[in-house]
Amino acid sequence: MAVTAAKVNDITAAKAMPIEAGATYVFDLGYYDYGWWARLDGAGCRIVTRLKSNTPLEIAEEIPVPGDGAILSDRIGYLPARQANSRKNPYCDPVREVRVTIETGKELRLVTNDLDASAEDIAALYKRRWEIELYFRWVKQNLKIKKFLGASENAVRIQIAVALIVYLLLKLAHKEQQAVTTLLAFTRLVKANLMQLKRIDRLLSNEPSEIENSSQMVFECL
């Protein structure tokens, strides 16, 4: 997790994070930096991201694709030798461009350094990136993180960290039971039973708490 100010570009935070050698990195246009891509490639990482619509590609090979699917083309080539301000592009290795159409009809230019996997696998990897957007939306809507309780940087960082920890605990607990199918319904049940001592798999029951702790205070209604 990296928490930055609103005006800090995403790629700035990415460059500061350690690279996990051999990992697969899937990211969007916010991380468009050939130098960073070259570092990932040099560490043996697989990259899957998008190409800007105006980025030229020097084509070296055309790979046949079925004519009736979402894959429009599959090509191997080279990124521009020069970047903005006539700087030399540090990424000189061949890349692969996979053009796909998504459900909305929009066309995407995906780029990867994986020259062996199928075009369908590359497209599926990038599609999975949407899960992080759904995760952000879920946290904002269900863990009350739209508004911050404090204005200081430390207060904001603590609230974000707590929200991430809560999300992970909920996901782990949700996997341990079979009664509630959706994470949202499970979260609501946990909230409703937060002050009761119940087993996770019995949150739907109206039974009183089965676990008693003699050292815990008990309030009686008079």
PDB file of C-alpha atoms in Angstrom:
ATOM      1  CA  MET A   1       0.000   0.000   0.000  1.00  0.00           C
ATOM      2  CA  ALA A   2       1.256   3.458  -0.891  1.00  0.00           C
ATOM      3  CA  VAL A   3      -0.663   6.545   0.235  1.00  0.00           C
ATOM      4  CA  THR A   4       0.197   9.745  -1.632  1.00  0.00           C
ATOM      5  CA  ALA A   5      -1.175  13.237  -1.981  1.00  0.00           C
ATOM      6  CA  ALA A   6      -3.865  13.781  -4.621  1.00  0.00           C
ATOM      7  CA  LYS A   7      -1.530  15.609  -6.993  1.00  0.00           C
ATOM      8  CA  VAL A   8       1.150  12.887  -6.977  1.00  0.00           C
ATOM      9  CA  ASN A   9       1.136  10.792 -10.162  1.00  0.00           C
ATOM     10  CA  ASP A  10       0.540   7.066  -9.770  1.00  0.00           C
ATOM     11  CA  ILE A  11       3.801   6.206 -11.513  1.00  0.00           C
ATOM     12  CA  THR A  12       5.754   8.174  -8.891  1.00  0.00           C
ATOM     13  CA  ALA A  13       4.518   5.833  -6.159  1.00  0.00           C
ATOM     14  CA  ALA A  14       5.079   2.774  -8.353  1.00  0.00           C
ATOM     15  CA  LYS A  15       8.710   3.657  -8.991  1.00  0.00           C
ATOM     16  CA  ALA A  16       9.344   3.950  -5.256  1.00  0.00           C
ATOM     17  CA  MET A  17       7.998   0.463  -4.541  1.00  0.00           C
ATOM     18  CA  PRO A  18      10.344  -2.546  -4.692  1.00  0.00           C
ATOM     19  CA  ILE A  19       9.987  -4.736  -7.777  1.00  0.00           C
ATOM     20  CA  GLU A  20       9.076  -8.379  -7.165  1.00  0.00           C
ATOM     21  CA  ALA A  21      11.204 -10.347  -9.631  1.00  0.00           C
ATOM     22  CA  GLY A  22       9.251 -12.774 -11.800  1.00  0.00           C
ATOM     23  CA  ALA A  23       5.838 -11.366 -10.846  1.00  0.00           C
ATOM     24  CA  THR A  24       3.098 -10.367 -13.283  1.00  0.00           C
ATOM     25  CA  TYR A  25       2.300  -6.635 -13.282  1.00  0.00           C
ATOM     26  CA  VAL A  26      -1.046  -5.540 -14.735  1.00  0.00           C
ATOM     27  CA  PHE A  27      -1.684  -1.787 -14.764  1.00  0.00           C
ATOM     28  CA  ASP A  28      -3.511   0.965 -16.648  1.00  0.00           C
ATOM     29  CA  LEU A  29      -2.469   4.162 -18.409  1.00  0.00           C
ATOM     30  CA  GLY A  30      -1.605   5.865 -15.139  1.00  0.00           C
ATOM     31  CA  TYR A  31       1.664   3.920 -15.138  1.00  0.00           C
ATOM     32  CA  TYR A  32       2.826   4.833 -18.641  1.00  0.00           C
ATOM     33  CA  ASP A  33       6.592   5.017 -18.267  1.00  0.00           C
ATOM     34  CA  TYR A  34       8.978   3.174 -20.588  1.00  0.00           C
ATOM     35  CA  GLY A  35      11.812   3.401 -18.072  1.00  0.00           C
ATOM     36  CA  TRP A  36       9.749   1.647 -15.401  1.00  0.00           C
ATOM     37  CA  TRP A  37       8.613  -0.945 -17.934  1.00  0.00           C
ATOM     38  CA  ALA A  38      12.270  -1.633 -18.782  1.00  0.00           C
ATOM     39  CA  ARG A  39      13.057  -2.148 -15.098  1.00  0.00           C
ATOM     40  CA  LEU A  40      10.191  -4.636 -14.751  1.00  0.00           C
ATOM     41  CA  ASP A  41      11.258  -6.452 -17.899  1.00  0.00           C
ATOM     42  CA  GLY A  42      14.853  -6.586 -16.663  1.00  0.00           C
ATOM     43  CA  ALA A  43      13.675  -8.204 -13.410  1.00  0.00           C
ATOM     44  CA  GLY A  44      11.965 -11.000 -15.346  1.00  0.00           C
ATOM     45  CA  CYS A  45       8.468  -9.663 -14.713  1.00  0.00           C
ATOM     46  CA  ARG A  46       5.552 -10.093 -17.069  1.00  0.00           C
ATOM     47  CA  ILE A  47       3.877  -6.813 -18.037  1.00  0.00           C
ATOM     48  CA  VAL A  48       0.304  -6.337 -19.259  1.00  0.00           C
ATOM     49  CA  THR A  49      -0.948  -2.796 -19.791  1.00  0.00           C
ATOM     50  CA  ARG A  50      -2.514  -0.495 -22.382  1.00  0.00           C
ATOM     51  CA  LEU A  51      -0.932   1.454 -25.209  1.00  0.00           C
ATOM     52  CA  LYS A  52      -2.036   4.998 -25.837  1.00  0.00           C
ATOM     53  CA  SER A  53      -4.057   5.400 -29.015  1.00  0.00           C
ATOM     54  CA  ASN A  54      -1.368   7.575 -30.623  1.00  0.00           C
ATOM     55  CA  THR A  55       1.650   5.412 -29.692  1.00  0.00           C
ATOM     56  CA  PRO A  56       3.263   4.083 -32.886  1.00  0.00           C
ATOM     57  CA  LEU A  57       4.492   0.496 -33.016  1.00  0.00           C
ATOM     58  CA  GLU A  58       7.109  -0.778 -35.453  1.00  0.00           C
ATOM     59  CA  ILE A  59       5.582  -4.089 -36.522  1.00  0.00           C
ATOM     60  CA  ALA A  60       7.924  -7.068 -36.904  1.00  0.00           C
ATOM     61  CA  GLU A  61       5.450  -9.957 -37.027  1.00  0.00           C
ATOM     62  CA  GLU A  62       1.714 -10.523 -37.482  1.00  0.00           C
ATOM     63  CA  ILE A  63       0.159 -13.431 -35.564  1.00  0.00           C
ATOM     64  CA  PRO A  64      -3.045 -14.890 -37.075  1.00  0.00           C
ATOM     65  CA  VAL A  65      -6.199 -14.526 -34.945  1.00  0.00           C
ATOM     66  CA  PRO A  66      -9.715 -15.988 -35.305  1.00  0.00           C
ATOM     67  CA  GLY A  67     -12.030 -13.664 -37.182  1.00  0.00           C
ATOM     68  CA  ASP A  68     -15.109 -14.125 -34.986  1.00  0.00           C
ATOM     69  CA  GLY A  69     -13.876 -13.217 -31.495  1.00  0.00           C
ATOM     70  CA  ALA A  70     -13.000 -10.197 -29.395  1.00  0.00           C
ATOM     71  CA  ILE A  71      -9.342 -10.351 -30.484  1.00  0.00           C
ATOM     72  CA  LEU A  72      -8.887  -8.002 -33.446  1.00  0.00           C
ATOM     73  CA  SER A  73      -5.146  -8.407 -34.008  1.00  0.00           C
ATOM     74  CA  ASP A  74      -2.030  -9.869 -32.449  1.00  0.00           C
ATOM     75  CA  ARG A  75       1.315  -8.331 -33.431  1.00  0.00           C
ATOM     76  CA  ILE A  76       4.927  -8.268 -32.260  1.00  0.00           C
ATOM     77  CA  GLY A  77       6.922  -5.079 -32.682  1.00  0.00           C
ATOM     78  CA  TYR A  78       8.987  -2.354 -31.067  1.00  0.00           C
ATOM     79  CA  LEU A  79       8.051   0.762 -29.126  1.00  0.00           C
ATOM     80  CA  PRO A  80       9.260   4.178 -30.389  1.00  0.00           C
ATOM     81  CA  ALA A  81      13.035   4.600 -30.119  1.00  0.00           C
ATOM     82  CA  ARG A  82      12.563   8.111 -28.769  1.00  0.00           C
ATOM     83  CA  GLN A  83      10.411   9.515 -26.002  1.00  0.00           C
ATOM     84  CA  ALA A  84       9.240  13.073 -25.482  1.00  0.00           C
ATOM     85  CA  ASN A  85      11.960  15.727 -25.597  1.00  0.00           C
ATOM     86  CA  SER A  86      13.974  13.401 -27.888  1.00  0.00           C
ATOM     87  CA  ARG A  87      15.056  11.195 -24.992  1.00  0.00           C
ATOM     88  CA  LYS A  88      16.139   7.670 -25.896  1.00  0.00           C
ATOM     89  CA  ASN A  89      13.621   5.007 -24.969  1.00  0.00           C
ATOM     90  CA  PRO A  90      15.312   2.577 -22.509  1.00  0.00           C
ATOM     91  CA  TYR A  91      12.850  -0.188 -23.451  1.00  0.00           C
ATOM     92  CA  CYS A  92      14.395  -1.772 -26.553  1.00  0.00           C
ATOM     93  CA  ASP A  93      13.072  -5.354 -26.305  1.00  0.00           C
ATOM     94  CA  PRO A  94      10.244  -6.526 -28.565  1.00  0.00           C
ATOM     95  CA  VAL A  95       6.708  -6.205 -27.230  1.00  0.00           C
ATOM     96  CA  ARG A  96       3.390  -7.640 -28.252  1.00  0.00           C
ATOM     97  CA  GLU A  97       0.268  -5.647 -29.066  1.00  0.00           C
ATOM     98  CA  VAL A  98      -3.119  -7.343 -28.705  1.00  0.00           C
ATOM     99  CA  ARG A  99      -6.088  -5.322 -29.921  1.00  0.00           C
ATOM    100  CA  VAL A 100      -9.390  -6.322 -28.324  1.00  0.00           C
ATOM    101  CA  THR A 101     -12.970  -5.100 -28.125  1.00  0.00           C
ATOM    102  CA  ILE A 102     -14.735  -5.050 -24.764  1.00  0.00           C
ATOM    103  CA  GLU A 103     -18.418  -5.383 -23.874  1.00  0.00           C
ATOM    104  CA  THR A 104     -19.103  -1.697 -24.510  1.00  0.00           C
ATOM    105  CA  GLY A 105     -17.684  -1.941 -28.022  1.00  0.00           C
ATOM    106  CA  LYS A 106     -14.603   0.086 -27.115  1.00  0.00           C
ATOM    107  CA  GLU A 107     -11.313  -1.008 -28.657  1.00  0.00           C
ATOM    108  CA  LEU A 108      -8.230  -1.404 -26.449  1.00  0.00           C
ATOM    109  CA  ARG A 109      -4.584  -1.707 -27.439  1.00  0.00           C
ATOM    110  CA  LEU A 110      -2.999  -4.037 -24.908  1.00  0.00           C
ATOM    111  CA  VAL A 111       0.774  -4.382 -24.756  1.00  0.00           C
ATOM    112  CA  THR A 112       2.823  -7.087 -23.062  1.00  0.00           C
ATOM    113  CA  ASN A 113       6.336  -8.479 -22.987  1.00  0.00           C
ATOM    114  CA  ASP A 114       4.885 -12.015 -22.935  1.00  0.00           C
ATOM    115  CA  LEU A 115       5.412 -13.262 -26.482  1.00  0.00           C
ATOM    116  CA  ASP A 116       4.266 -16.834 -25.792  1.00  0.00           C
ATOM    117  CA  ALA A 117       0.881 -16.773 -24.021  1.00  0.00           C
ATOM    118  CA  SER A 118      -2.289 -16.772 -26.087  1.00  0.00           C
ATOM    119  CA  ALA A 119      -3.914 -13.460 -26.977  1.00  0.00           C
ATOM    120  CA  GLU A 120      -6.990 -14.583 -25.037  1.00  0.00           C
ATOM    121  CA  ASP A 121      -4.897 -15.095 -21.891  1.00  0.00           C
ATOM    122  CA  ILE A 122      -3.381 -11.626 -22.225  1.00  0.00           C
ATOM    123  CA  ALA A 123      -6.826 -10.058 -22.649  1.00  0.00           C
ATOM    124  CA  ALA A 124      -8.156 -12.021 -19.661  1.00  0.00           C
ATOM    125  CA  LEU A 125      -5.268 -10.806 -17.484  1.00  0.00           C
ATOM    126  CA  TYR A 126      -6.021  -7.184 -18.287  1.00  0.00           C
ATOM    127  CA  LYS A 127      -9.728  -7.728 -17.678  1.00  0.00           C
ATOM    128  CA  ARG A 128      -8.929  -8.951 -14.177  1.00  0.00           C
ATOM    129  CA  ARG A 129      -7.371  -5.542 -13.466  1.00  0.00           C
ATOM    130  CA  TRP A 130     -10.924  -4.197 -13.157  1.00  0.00           C
ATOM    131  CA  GLU A 131     -11.211  -6.075  -9.871  1.00  0.00           C
ATOM    132  CA  ILE A 132      -9.049  -3.441  -8.179  1.00  0.00           C
ATOM    133  CA  GLU A 133     -11.510  -0.728  -9.269  1.00  0.00           C
ATOM    134  CA  LEU A 134     -14.400  -2.759  -7.859  1.00  0.00           C
ATOM    135  CA  TYR A 135     -12.410  -3.202  -4.653  1.00  0.00           C
ATOM    136  CA  PHE A 136     -11.862   0.564  -4.287  1.00  0.00           C
ATOM    137  CA  ARG A 137     -15.561   1.203  -4.859  1.00  0.00           C
ATOM    138  CA  TRP A 138     -16.551  -1.492  -2.354  1.00  0.00           C
ATOM    139  CA  VAL A 139     -14.257  -0.075   0.346  1.00  0.00           C
ATOM    140  CA  LYS A 140     -15.515   3.485  -0.206  1.00  0.00           C
ATOM    141  CA  GLN A 141     -19.185   2.487  -0.127  1.00  0.00           C
ATOM    142  CA  ASN A 142     -19.169  -0.066   2.683  1.00  0.00           C
ATOM    143  CA  LEU A 143     -16.354   0.870   5.032  1.00  0.00           C
ATOM    144  CA  LYS A 144     -17.263   4.553   5.397  1.00  0.00           C
ATOM    145  CA  ILE A 145     -14.058   5.893   3.903  1.00  0.00           C
ATOM    146  CA  LYS A 146     -15.652   8.581   1.727  1.00  0.00           C
ATOM    147  CA  LYS A 147     -15.115  11.073   4.546  1.00  0.00           C
ATOM    148  CA  PHE A 148     -12.039  11.250   6.742  1.00  0.00           C
ATOM    149  CA  LEU A 149     -12.365  11.536  10.511  1.00  0.00           C
ATOM    150  CA  GLY A 150      -9.201  13.633  10.798  1.00  0.00           C
ATOM    151  CA  ALA A 151      -7.474  16.178   8.578  1.00  0.00           C
ATOM    152  CA  SER A 152      -3.845  15.409   9.349  1.00  0.00           C
ATOM    153  CA  GLU A 153      -1.779  13.140   7.110  1.00  0.00           C
ATOM    154  CA  ASN A 154      -1.319  10.630   9.921  1.00  0.00           C
ATOM    155  CA  ALA A 155      -5.065  10.476  10.594  1.00  0.00           C
ATOM    156  CA  VAL A 156      -5.808   9.852   6.918  1.00  0.00           C
ATOM    157  CA  ARG A 157      -3.163   7.134   6.689  1.00  0.00           C
ATOM    158  CA  ILE A 158      -4.514   5.405   9.815  1.00  0.00           C
ATOM    159  CA  GLN A 159      -8.101   5.448   8.527  1.00  0.00           C
ATOM    160  CA  ILE A 160      -7.072   4.008   5.159  1.00  0.00           C
ATOM    161  CA  ALA A 161      -4.923   1.328   6.806  1.00  0.00           C
ATOM    162  CA  VAL A 162      -7.774   0.355   9.153  1.00  0.00           C
ATOM    163  CA  ALA A 163     -10.184   0.089   6.204  1.00  0.00           C
ATOM    164  CA  LEU A 164      -7.783  -2.215   4.333  1.00  0.00           C
ATOM    165  CA  ILE A 165      -7.284  -4.394   7.408  1.00  0.00           C
ATOM    166  CA  VAL A 166     -11.059  -4.620   7.968  1.00  0.00           C
ATOM    167  CA  TYR A 167     -11.567  -5.618   4.335  1.00  0.00           C
ATOM    168  CA  LEU A 168      -8.979  -8.417   4.580  1.00  0.00           C
ATOM    169  CA  LEU A 169     -10.456  -9.711   7.842  1.00  0.00           C
ATOM    170  CA  LEU A 170     -13.955  -9.711   6.327  1.00  0.00           C
ATOM    171  CA  LYS A 171     -12.733 -11.577   3.236  1.00  0.00           C
ATOM    172  CA  LEU A 172     -10.973 -14.201   5.360  1.00  0.00           C
ATOM    173  CA  ALA A 173     -13.986 -14.645   7.650  1.00  0.00           C
ATOM    174  CA  HIS A 174     -16.390 -14.796   4.688  1.00  0.00           C
ATOM    175  CA  LYS A 175     -14.418 -17.662   3.167  1.00  0.00           C
ATOM    176  CA  GLU A 176     -14.699 -19.668   6.394  1.00  0.00           C
ATOM    177  CA  GLN A 177     -18.506 -19.919   6.252  1.00  0.00           C
ATOM    178  CA  GLN A 178     -21.077 -21.152   3.740  1.00  0.00           C
ATOM    179  CA  ALA A 179     -24.316 -19.568   4.964  1.00  0.00           C
ATOM    180  CA  VAL A 180     -23.918 -16.123   3.374  1.00  0.00           C
ATOM    181  CA  THR A 181     -22.932 -15.987  -0.271  1.00  0.00           C
ATOM    182  CA  THR A 182     -22.086 -12.319  -0.859  1.00  0.00           C
ATOM    183  CA  LEU A 183     -19.442 -10.324   0.975  1.00  0.00           C
ATOM    184  CA  LEU A 184     -21.804  -7.353   1.311  1.00  0.00           C
ATOM    185  CA  ALA A 185     -24.501  -9.403   3.060  1.00  0.00           C
ATOM    186  CA  PHE A 186     -21.863 -10.953   5.296  1.00  0.00           C
ATOM    187  CA  THR A 187     -20.495  -7.511   6.184  1.00  0.00           C
ATOM    188  CA  ARG A 188     -23.965  -6.311   7.164  1.00  0.00           C
ATOM    189  CA  LEU A 189     -24.435  -9.364   9.377  1.00  0.00           C
ATOM    190  CA  VAL A 190     -21.112  -8.775  11.090  1.00  0.00           C
ATOM    191  CA  LYS A 191     -22.097  -5.160  11.704  1.00  0.00           C
ATOM    192  CA  ALA A 192     -25.450  -6.218  13.189  1.00  0.00           C
ATOM    193  CA  ASN A 193     -23.753  -8.766  15.476  1.00  0.00           C
ATOM    194  CA  LEU A 194     -20.656  -6.755  16.282  1.00  0.00           C
ATOM    195  CA  MET A 195     -21.359  -6.593  20.033  1.00  0.00           C
ATOM    196  CA  GLN A 196     -22.368 -10.237  20.311  1.00  0.00           C
ATOM    197  CA  LEU A 197     -20.155 -13.277  20.695  1.00  0.00           C
ATOM    198  CA  LYS A 198     -21.291 -15.631  17.936  1.00  0.00           C
ATOM    199  CA  ARG A 199     -19.678 -18.178  15.695  1.00  0.00           C
ATOM    200  CA  ILE A 200     -19.187 -16.923  12.158  1.00  0.00           C
ATOM    201  CA  ASP A 201     -21.288 -19.723  10.668  1.00  0.00           C
ATOM    202  CA  ARG A 202     -24.224 -18.851  12.966  1.00  0.00           C
ATOM    203  CA  LEU A 203     -24.604 -15.158  12.303  1.00  0.00           C
ATOM    204  CA  LEU A 204     -28.016 -15.785  10.719  1.00  0.00           C
ATOM    205  CA  SER A 205     -29.411 -17.515  13.806  1.00  0.00           C
ATOM    206  CA  ASN A 206     -31.219 -15.725  16.624  1.00  0.00           C
ATOM    207  CA  GLU A 207     -29.652 -17.932  19.269  1.00  0.00           C
ATOM    208  CA  PRO A 208     -27.983 -16.179  22.201  1.00  0.00           C
ATOM    209  CA  SER A 209     -24.240 -16.173  22.521  1.00  0.00           C
ATOM    210  CA  GLU A 210     -22.872 -19.651  23.209  1.00  0.00           C
ATOM    211  CA  ILE A 211     -19.490 -18.456  24.423  1.00  0.00           C
ATOM    212  CA  GLU A 212     -19.247 -16.970  27.871  1.00  0.00           C
ATOM    213  CA  ASN A 213     -16.214 -15.332  29.365  1.00  0.00           C
ATOM    214  CA  SER A 214     -16.251 -15.046  33.146  1.00  0.00           C
ATOM    215  CA  SER A 215     -13.753 -12.184  33.066  1.00  0.00           C
ATOM    216  CA  GLN A 216     -15.926 -10.074  30.757  1.00  0.00           C
ATOM    217  CA  MET A 217     -18.251  -7.446  32.239  1.00  0.00           C
ATOM    218  CA  VAL A 218     -21.984  -7.988  31.768  1.00  0.00           C
ATOM    219  CA  PHE A 219     -24.525  -5.140  31.774  1.00  0.00           C
ATOM    220  CA  GLU A 220     -27.941  -5.866  33.232  1.00  0.00           C
ATOM    221  CA  CYS A 221     -31.094  -3.890  32.446  1.00  0.00           C
ATOM    222  CA  LEU A 222     -32.907  -2.718  35.593  1.00  0.00           C
TER     223      LEU A 222
END
